[in-house]
XYZ file of C-alpha atoms in Angstrom:
606
model
C -24.255 -50.612 18.395
C -26.723 -48.146 18.436
C -28.293 -49.415 21.874
C -24.745 -48.201 23.373
C -24.787 -45.651 21.636
C -27.951 -44.153 22.700
C -26.719 -45.604 26.270
C -24.215 -42.864 26.150
C -26.173 -40.378 25.431
C -28.650 -41.193 28.486
C -25.051 -40.852 30.505
C -24.267 -37.666 29.270
C -27.143 -36.088 29.688
C -27.392 -37.044 33.463
C -23.473 -35.278 33.520
C -24.654 -32.485 32.032
C -27.809 -32.024 34.152
C -25.805 -32.915 37.389
C -23.203 -29.713 36.029
C -26.368 -27.736 35.348
C -27.574 -28.158 39.049
C -24.149 -28.087 40.493
C -23.149 -24.798 38.679
C -27.002 -23.338 39.420
C -25.877 -24.557 43.750
C -22.911 -22.636 43.611
C -24.264 -19.197 42.052
C -26.955 -19.306 44.145
C -24.623 -19.746 47.230
C -22.174 -17.064 45.890
C -25.388 -15.007 45.459
C -26.449 -15.616 49.277
C -23.239 -15.381 51.021
C -22.785 -11.744 48.659
C -26.127 -10.494 50.120
C -25.401 -12.196 53.542
C -21.889 -9.598 53.899
C -23.711 -6.823 52.167
C -26.404 -6.520 54.493
C -23.833 -6.989 57.499
C -22.020 -4.325 55.873
C -24.996 -2.096 56.002
C -25.776 -3.001 59.149
C -29.121 -4.527 58.725
C -28.648 -7.681 61.069
C -32.056 -8.394 60.758
C -32.243 -9.359 56.754
C -28.051 -10.951 57.478
C -29.042 -13.438 59.692
C -31.771 -14.853 57.401
C -29.207 -15.505 55.020
C -26.162 -16.533 57.678
C -28.617 -19.103 58.802
C -29.364 -20.666 55.700
C -25.713 -20.411 54.479
C -24.833 -22.351 57.883
C -27.562 -24.826 57.353
C -26.768 -25.463 54.542
C -22.515 -25.656 55.118
C -22.382 -26.635 58.357
C -18.544 -26.996 57.994
C -17.863 -23.438 56.365
C -16.503 -21.757 59.915
C -16.494 -18.291 58.161
C -20.389 -18.742 58.004
C -20.513 -19.606 61.912
C -18.469 -16.620 62.549
C -20.345 -14.463 61.177
C -23.843 -16.269 61.831
C -23.174 -15.544 65.295
C -21.083 -11.959 65.070
C -25.197 -11.246 63.424
C -26.538 -12.468 66.285
C -24.387 -10.070 68.863
C -24.713 -7.213 66.339
C -28.798 -7.795 67.543
C -28.085 -9.030 70.837
C -29.228 -12.395 70.665
C -26.919 -13.692 72.960
C -28.634 -16.578 73.602
C -28.807 -17.431 69.791
C -24.881 -17.012 69.930
C -24.398 -19.269 73.538
C -26.471 -22.392 72.373
C -25.092 -22.140 68.673
C -21.628 -22.222 70.071
C -22.532 -24.348 72.435
C -23.237 -27.029 70.177
C -20.493 -26.889 68.238
C -18.510 -26.970 71.517
C -20.376 -30.229 72.380
C -19.625 -32.075 68.961
C -16.372 -33.046 70.304
C -12.608 -31.981 69.047
C -13.933 -28.062 69.433
C -10.861 -26.106 68.510
C -9.870 -22.876 70.791
C -11.197 -20.372 68.567
C -15.034 -21.777 69.620
C -14.369 -21.040 73.274
C -12.941 -17.637 72.939
C -15.803 -17.021 70.324
C -18.567 -17.956 73.518
C -16.387 -16.369 75.864
C -16.933 -13.138 74.636
C -20.151 -13.639 74.247
C -19.965 -13.428 77.959
C -17.732 -10.592 77.329
C -20.799 -8.949 75.597
C -23.416 -9.383 78.352
C -20.535 -7.995 81.273
C -20.107 -11.654 83.000
C -16.165 -11.414 82.875
C -16.043 -14.658 85.669
C -17.746 -16.658 83.027
C -16.180 -15.334 79.828
C -12.873 -16.103 81.927
C -14.187 -19.661 82.745
C -13.522 -20.167 78.496
C -10.584 -17.968 77.798
C -8.872 -20.212 80.215
C -10.134 -23.426 78.537
C -9.281 -22.240 75.122
C -5.582 -21.448 76.644
C -5.688 -25.023 78.529
C -6.359 -26.647 74.544
C -2.732 -25.110 73.797
C -1.337 -27.999 76.189
C -2.699 -30.584 73.186
C -1.291 -29.027 70.557
C 1.228 -26.341 70.932
C 0.225 -25.225 67.398
C -3.277 -24.532 67.990
C -0.931 -20.886 69.980
C -1.241 -19.223 66.664
C -4.783 -18.984 66.003
C -6.104 -18.738 69.834
C -3.224 -15.982 70.261
C -4.649 -14.496 66.878
C -8.399 -14.445 67.626
C -7.783 -12.941 71.230
C -6.103 -9.818 69.422
C -8.731 -9.496 67.264
C -11.086 -8.829 70.115
C -8.200 -6.923 71.541
C -7.896 -9.272 74.596
C -4.261 -8.898 74.428
C -2.933 -10.145 77.498
C -5.034 -13.364 76.918
C -3.052 -13.236 73.550
C 0.190 -12.348 74.937
C -0.468 -16.149 77.412
C -1.636 -18.253 74.335
C 2.213 -17.257 72.179
C 4.181 -17.657 75.569
C 2.678 -21.094 76.205
C 3.085 -22.292 72.405
C 6.523 -21.183 72.598
C 7.223 -22.920 76.111
C 5.564 -26.121 74.808
C 7.272 -26.234 71.453
C 10.918 -24.055 71.247
C 10.459 -24.529 67.663
C 7.532 -21.856 67.488
C 8.066 -18.574 66.898
C 5.457 -15.796 68.048
C 7.821 -13.061 68.561
C 6.559 -10.652 66.371
C 3.289 -10.847 66.920
C 4.454 -10.492 70.334
C 6.148 -7.338 69.879
C 2.998 -5.791 67.708
C 0.866 -6.740 70.842
C 3.460 -4.781 73.391
C 2.850 -1.412 70.832
C -0.425 -1.737 71.257
C 0.044 -1.385 74.914
C 2.333 0.828 74.972
C 4.898 -0.713 76.413
C 7.321 0.976 74.197
C 10.572 -0.312 75.621
C 9.659 -4.491 75.801
C 8.554 -3.979 72.135
C 11.732 -2.654 70.827
C 13.683 -5.424 72.452
C 11.479 -7.742 70.591
C 11.890 -6.663 67.342
C 15.617 -6.097 67.768
C 15.471 -9.461 69.112
C 14.042 -10.795 65.276
C 16.206 -8.446 63.307
C 19.428 -9.704 65.533
C 19.116 -13.113 65.008
C 17.659 -12.904 61.390
C 13.981 -13.972 61.721
C 12.749 -11.099 60.051
C 13.805 -8.116 57.500
C 15.451 -4.889 58.953
C 13.323 -3.248 56.726
C 10.445 -5.182 57.924
C 11.158 -4.073 61.392
C 11.583 -0.167 61.073
C 8.485 -0.027 59.449
C 6.735 -0.959 62.282
C 8.755 0.688 64.579
C 8.645 4.004 62.291
C 5.376 4.232 64.217
C 6.293 5.206 67.290
C 9.811 8.019 65.908
C 9.141 11.046 65.496
C 11.638 14.186 64.274
C 11.512 15.357 67.706
C 14.906 13.920 69.364
C 13.771 14.523 72.834
C 10.027 12.875 72.072
C 10.421 9.859 74.854
C 9.626 7.270 72.224
C 13.116 8.182 70.385
C 14.913 8.515 73.341
C 13.881 5.048 74.276
C 14.449 3.640 71.646
C 18.275 5.193 71.117
C 18.733 3.759 74.646
C 17.492 0.647 74.094
C 19.921 0.503 70.529
C 23.218 1.479 72.701
C 22.567 -1.021 75.546
C 22.950 -3.464 72.690
C 25.974 -1.600 71.218
C 27.476 -2.010 74.612
C 26.410 -6.377 75.279
C 27.300 -6.926 71.499
C 29.367 -4.735 69.271
C 27.325 -5.879 65.831
C 27.048 -3.581 62.839
C 23.335 -3.518 62.799
C 23.097 -1.473 65.496
C 25.258 1.523 63.663
C 22.438 1.078 61.178
C 19.855 1.198 63.361
C 21.260 4.490 64.970
C 22.332 6.209 62.187
C 18.427 5.444 60.608
C 17.122 6.887 63.452
C 19.180 10.046 63.316
C 18.154 10.708 59.941
C 14.468 10.238 61.020
C 15.506 13.139 63.379
C 17.688 15.079 60.651
C 20.717 14.744 62.738
C 22.945 14.513 59.716
C 25.703 14.665 61.569
C 25.374 12.388 64.330
C 24.130 9.808 61.193
C 27.528 10.332 59.868
C 29.728 9.423 62.969
C 27.829 6.261 63.254
C 28.319 5.518 59.098
C 31.874 6.515 59.183
C 32.189 3.617 62.207
C 30.477 1.315 59.439
C 32.681 1.980 56.413
C 35.563 1.506 58.710
C 34.394 -2.026 60.166
C 32.983 -3.479 56.525
C 34.795 -6.746 55.097
C 33.981 -5.705 51.947
C 33.348 -1.500 52.615
C 31.089 0.406 50.586
C 31.222 4.167 50.172
C 27.207 4.601 48.511
C 25.489 4.722 52.059
C 27.290 7.582 53.095
C 26.965 9.058 49.900
C 23.090 8.308 50.190
C 23.675 10.558 53.552
C 25.384 13.693 51.910
C 23.025 14.058 49.023
C 20.178 13.745 52.276
C 21.867 16.546 53.881
C 22.259 18.695 51.245
C 18.977 18.652 49.868
C 17.618 19.479 53.983
C 20.093 22.442 54.339
C 22.382 20.937 55.922
C 25.224 22.258 54.224
C 28.211 21.943 56.925
C 27.373 17.998 56.833
C 26.760 17.714 53.564
C 30.857 19.233 52.740
C 32.226 17.297 55.946
C 30.278 13.994 54.349
C 31.652 15.098 50.322
C 35.547 15.430 51.806
C 35.253 12.146 53.555
C 33.981 10.739 50.396
C 36.818 12.471 47.971
C 39.720 11.382 50.360
C 38.366 7.978 51.000
C 36.585 6.552 48.028
C 38.406 3.932 46.010
C 36.352 4.360 42.868
C 37.090 7.352 40.392
C 33.534 8.438 39.200
C 32.510 8.331 42.431
C 34.892 10.658 43.702
C 34.343 13.282 41.048
C 30.873 13.565 41.906
C 31.853 14.186 45.573
C 34.112 16.716 44.244
C 31.207 18.114 42.205
C 28.358 17.887 45.105
C 31.328 20.378 46.775
C 31.338 22.553 44.377
C 27.546 23.405 44.186
C 27.460 24.029 48.383
C 30.240 26.556 47.592
C 28.122 27.963 44.743
C 24.729 28.542 47.003
C 26.487 31.811 48.893
C 28.951 32.618 45.994
C 30.996 36.023 45.111
C 33.091 36.588 42.132
C 35.243 35.661 45.072
C 34.286 31.749 45.469
C 33.951 31.984 41.830
C 37.469 32.226 40.838
C 38.212 29.403 43.093
C 35.768 27.024 41.820
C 36.956 28.338 38.523
C 40.398 26.436 38.821
C 39.100 23.095 40.735
C 36.751 22.735 37.368
C 39.810 23.269 35.191
C 42.159 21.016 37.738
C 39.197 18.445 37.217
C 38.991 19.124 33.415
C 42.534 18.397 32.973
C 42.563 15.366 35.437
C 39.346 13.670 33.351
C 39.302 14.890 29.979
C 36.284 14.314 27.976
C 35.131 10.810 28.492
C 31.470 8.782 28.899
C 32.305 7.866 32.344
C 32.888 11.569 33.569
C 29.869 13.291 31.206
C 28.508 15.164 34.791
C 31.870 17.376 35.071
C 31.875 18.611 31.364
C 28.030 19.175 32.235
C 28.773 20.658 35.686
C 31.160 22.915 33.898
C 29.503 23.745 31.364
C 26.599 25.348 33.418
C 28.932 26.911 35.436
C 30.065 28.815 32.802
C 26.899 30.345 31.428
C 25.306 30.385 34.879
C 27.854 31.488 36.949
C 29.912 33.224 34.866
C 27.868 34.455 31.967
C 30.388 32.773 29.530
C 28.042 30.461 27.423
C 29.977 30.468 24.365
C 32.567 28.276 25.997
C 29.840 25.858 27.753
C 28.628 25.830 24.479
C 31.614 24.349 22.792
C 32.452 22.194 25.597
C 28.868 20.043 25.069
C 28.950 20.642 21.386
C 32.387 18.250 21.815
C 30.689 16.118 24.455
C 28.322 15.450 21.670
C 31.197 14.057 19.511
C 31.466 10.886 21.784
C 29.979 7.872 21.671
C 27.001 8.374 23.998
C 22.931 6.003 23.971
C 19.958 7.785 23.136
C 19.278 8.257 26.979
C 22.940 10.034 27.671
C 22.654 11.893 23.977
C 19.544 13.360 25.328
C 21.063 14.430 28.796
C 23.298 16.260 27.390
C 21.394 17.983 24.080
C 19.155 19.576 26.902
C 22.172 20.707 29.293
C 23.206 22.571 25.697
C 19.414 23.416 24.791
C 19.371 25.052 28.148
C 22.961 26.911 27.621
C 21.268 28.207 24.077
C 18.353 29.434 25.690
C 20.506 31.740 28.389
C 22.174 33.232 25.238
C 18.756 33.497 23.922
C 19.404 31.617 20.710
C 15.784 30.385 20.874
C 15.929 28.532 17.589
C 18.925 26.788 18.101
C 18.039 25.408 21.710
C 14.869 24.562 19.809
C 16.050 22.222 17.464
C 17.993 20.312 20.279
C 14.469 20.156 22.394
C 12.702 19.133 19.170
C 15.101 16.365 18.961
C 15.003 14.760 22.965
C 11.245 15.325 22.644
C 10.636 13.082 19.193
C 13.676 10.499 19.927
C 12.363 9.955 23.591
C 8.325 10.451 22.826
C 7.266 8.756 26.265
C 9.981 8.845 28.134
C 10.437 11.468 30.905
C 12.686 13.171 29.399
C 10.305 13.848 26.242
C 8.209 15.199 28.344
C 10.700 17.317 30.137
C 11.669 18.053 26.170
C 8.112 19.310 25.260
C 8.381 21.419 28.660
C 11.215 23.004 27.720
C 10.089 23.682 23.893
C 6.892 25.826 25.369
C 9.707 27.234 28.037
C 11.248 28.887 24.998
C 8.305 29.467 23.026
C 7.420 31.679 26.020
C 10.632 33.182 26.101
C 10.832 34.215 22.572
C 6.984 35.611 22.637
C 5.481 32.797 20.298
C 3.042 32.199 23.223
C 0.626 29.706 20.428
C 2.991 27.315 19.957
C 4.151 27.877 24.131
C 0.085 26.537 24.700
C 0.123 23.820 21.802
C 2.492 22.210 23.584
C 1.672 22.786 27.551
C -1.814 21.077 26.677
C -0.491 17.866 25.900
C 1.470 18.134 29.491
C -1.279 18.841 31.526
C -1.874 15.289 31.328
C 1.504 14.066 32.508
C 2.309 11.163 34.032
C 5.150 13.615 36.608
C 2.771 15.357 38.307
C 5.396 18.316 39.110
C 5.446 18.825 34.913
C 1.672 18.456 34.969
C 1.732 21.573 37.713
C 3.982 23.579 35.637
C 2.551 23.267 32.826
C -1.001 24.001 33.748
C 0.784 27.521 35.637
C 2.364 28.339 31.868
C -0.555 27.628 30.229
C -2.894 29.348 32.976
C -0.235 32.654 32.646
C -0.595 32.636 29.073
C -4.528 32.592 28.443
C -5.499 34.074 31.218
C -3.315 37.217 30.045
C -4.223 37.113 26.409
C -7.674 37.227 26.430
C -8.372 40.727 28.031
C -4.866 42.021 26.152
C -4.990 41.198 22.613
C -1.601 43.100 22.350
C -0.418 40.673 25.113
C 2.115 44.131 26.596
C 2.009 42.855 30.471
C 2.363 39.404 29.631
C 5.921 39.778 27.210
C 7.329 41.868 30.245
C 6.662 39.056 32.542
C 8.475 37.047 29.489
C 11.446 38.943 30.035
C 11.108 38.956 33.504
C 11.343 35.838 33.719
C 13.915 34.873 31.155
C 16.110 37.569 33.541
C 15.450 35.245 36.490
C 16.548 31.644 34.000
C 19.757 33.627 33.377
C 20.237 33.858 36.840
C 20.100 38.216 36.846
C 17.751 38.298 40.058
C 18.055 41.326 40.464
C 17.101 42.718 36.934
C 13.963 40.464 37.492
C 12.957 41.902 40.503
C 13.062 45.303 38.871
C 11.242 44.592 35.757
C 8.312 42.448 37.634
C 8.218 46.119 39.676
C 8.107 47.650 36.608
C 4.656 45.615 35.839
C 3.105 45.765 38.901
C 3.147 49.550 38.687
C 2.022 49.882 34.858
C -0.678 46.532 35.387
C -1.944 47.322 38.672
C -5.304 45.345 38.533
C -4.995 43.239 35.715
C -4.701 39.377 35.441
C -1.419 39.821 35.320
C -0.492 40.774 39.284
C -0.930 38.111 40.971
C 1.110 35.829 39.288
C 3.734 38.858 39.408
C 3.947 39.219 42.846
C 4.417 35.508 43.194
C 7.649 35.546 41.226
C 8.526 38.638 42.700
C 8.273 36.810 45.895
C 10.300 33.947 45.197
C 13.529 35.965 43.407
C 13.238 37.856 47.047
C 13.528 34.861 48.416
C 16.773 34.287 46.430
C 18.368 37.606 47.843
C 17.363 37.345 50.952
C 14.990 40.091 51.260
C 12.273 37.369 53.721
C 9.984 40.807 54.810
C 9.636 41.724 51.084
C 8.834 38.388 49.986
C 6.487 37.642 53.141
C 4.447 41.126 51.854
C 3.929 39.563 48.601
C 3.016 36.383 49.382
C 0.469 37.536 52.089
C -0.598 40.262 49.072
C -1.230 37.455 46.726
C -3.992 35.565 50.103
C -5.775 39.083 50.881
C -6.690 40.431 47.338
C -6.551 37.099 45.042
C -7.916 34.769 47.841
C -9.993 33.098 45.114
C -7.423 33.058 42.318
C -5.778 30.073 41.268
C -2.327 31.256 43.012
C -3.559 31.340 46.177
C -2.657 27.976 47.447
C 0.956 28.531 46.099
C 1.530 32.094 48.429
C -0.417 30.271 51.911
C 1.873 26.990 51.315
C 5.070 29.971 50.485
C 3.921 31.700 53.489
C 4.206 28.937 55.234
C 7.556 27.315 54.576
C 9.427 31.207 54.904
C 7.428 31.171 59.034
C 8.840 27.675 59.350
C 12.351 27.554 57.676
C 13.322 31.121 58.399
C 11.180 33.539 60.763
C 10.783 30.054 63.423
C 7.582 30.810 63.676
C 5.810 27.461 63.481
C 2.188 28.577 64.897
C 2.091 31.419 61.658
C 3.374 28.277 59.495
C 0.778 25.762 61.122
C -1.874 28.324 60.216
C -0.626 28.655 56.652
C -0.798 24.567 55.878
C -3.774 24.332 57.612
C -5.406 26.565 55.446
C -4.455 24.360 52.349
C -5.798 21.368 54.659
C -9.646 23.345 54.670
C -9.332 25.171 51.812
C -7.294 23.745 48.907
C -7.716 19.944 49.255
C -6.952 19.785 45.476
C -3.687 21.793 45.285
C -0.586 20.076 44.603
C 1.011 21.896 47.585
C -1.732 19.448 49.795
C -0.029 16.391 50.977
C 3.447 18.788 51.849
C 0.673 20.992 53.398
C -0.728 17.744 55.411
C 2.548 16.346 56.459
C 4.580 20.154 58.243
C 1.124 20.724 59.499
C 1.244 17.207 61.345
C 4.946 17.288 62.310
C 4.556 21.375 63.679
C 2.006 19.393 65.593
C 3.805 16.544 67.031
C 2.507 14.046 65.212
C 3.820 10.683 64.229
C 4.968 10.531 60.600
C 5.566 7.824 59.073
C-alpha cells in the first residue's frame, strides 16, 4: 500500500514538472513572439529577424511565423534568403498557393516581373486542383495590391465551383481600381440576390458618394439604378434612389421615391416618410417638409401619426409667424384639442399647445393650467418628468422661478442618472441664474460639467464660465445681472427687447469681461431677426478683439455657418472652419467644422 502511494507521488511530481516546463516554454515563446513583432513594428529588422528565425525553427508548422520571417528578410533586402526559405517550403510538397505568391512577390520586389509572373500563374493554376483555394489566393493577391491577379483567382474559383461566391470581394476590387460602374453593378447584384444586406452595401458605396448631385460617381450610381428600374421594377431600387437623393439633400426627389414605395408595399408603413419629413425640416427644406407632413396627415391610418404630422405642420407655420398666422394656428390647436382631449396617447398635443400659448401668445396662465391638468393623468415616471419639465419652462417664462425650481428639482431627484434628470439640473442652474442666485447656479453647473451629454456639458461650461468670470472682478455683479435679464428676455421670445438690453451692456460695460458674451448673445439674436450684417459685425468683433478668449471658436463657427448658409460665400466659410481646425482642436465645434470644411472642399464624406 505504501509502495503504491510512493509510486503515485512520483508520477504526480513528473506531471507537475512536465506542466511547469510546458508553461515555462509557452511563456518564453509568447515573449519571443512579442519581441519579434515589437522590433518589426519599430523598424528594427535586424533584431526582429533573429527572433523570427528562432520562432520558425521551433514552430516549423506556424505559417504566421514563416510569413513574418519572409517579410523581415524583404525589409532587410535579403531576397536570396527569402527565396531559399520559400523554395524549401514549396519543394517540401503540397505547397499552398500563397507560398507561390510570396515567392513571386519576392521577385517583384527585385524588379523581375517575368519571374514573378511565372509564380503568380502557378498560384492561379493551383485553383484547378481545388477551387476552395480561390479565396486565400485572391486575398493574398489583394494584400499586395495585385488586383488583376486577385480578380483572376476569384473568377476562376467561381467558374470551377458555382457554389462559391466572391462577388463581394470583387466589387471592392473594382472600387479600388476606379471601375466605379462595375463596382456599383456588383454590389447591387449582391443585395438584390439577398447575398448581403442593404446597409452593408450602402456603407461601401457611401465612400464614393458626395453631397453634390453633379458629382460623376453620383450620376453614375443614379444611372445604374435607373437601368435596374427599367429591367426589374424592384422596390429595392426605389429605396436606393431615395437614399441617394437624401445624401444629395434633394428631399423632394426622395419624397417621390418614398411615395412610390408606400403605394406599392404589401404592408405599407408611413414611418420612412415621416423620418424623411423630420430630416427635411431639420435641414431647412421647409417646403418639402410641409408636403411630406400634409401627405402623412391625409394618408396615415394611425391617429397618433396623423397628430404628429399636424403638429409638425404647425411648427413650420410658426417658423416665421405674424399675428395673423398665430390666430390661424390658435384655431388649429382648438380643433385638435376638441378632437383628442386629454389623453396619455396625445400628451404631445397638450405640451405643444401649452408652449404655443406661453411662448407665442404670451398667455402663460392657460398654458400652466393645461399642463397641471395633464399631470393628473396616469403617467409613468419618465412621461411625468417630461410634463413637469415643460411646466417648469412655462413657469420660468412667467417669472415664477420658485415654483419652476420645485418641478425641476422633483425631476432631478426622481431621475438622477437619466438624461432627463441632467436636463432638469441644468434648468435648475439656468433658473437660478435668471433669478440672480449665481452661487447656487454655479453649484449645479459644476456637477453638469462632467455630464455624459457633450452638448449639455458644453452648455454648462459656458454658463459656469460666464458667472465665474464676471463675478471675480465685479463683486456687485452689476453687468452679470443685466446679462441675466437680457437672457431671460431672449428665453421669453422677446428678441428685440433682449437685443436692446444687450446694447446697454455693450455701452455701459465696454472692455469688461462681459463684453464678448454680450456680443455673442446679441449676434445670435440678430440672426433670429434676420439682421445678418449686424450679426456678422458682432462675430467679427469677437474674433478680432477676443481671439484668445473662450468664445473665439463659437464666433468663428457662427461666421462659417453664416457665410455658408446665408451669404453663399463658401470660400469665406472655409476660412472660418479652417481656423477652428488648426487653432481650436479642443473645441466642441471641431468635428462639425472639419466636416463642413471637407464638404466645401469637395471631399467625399462618409
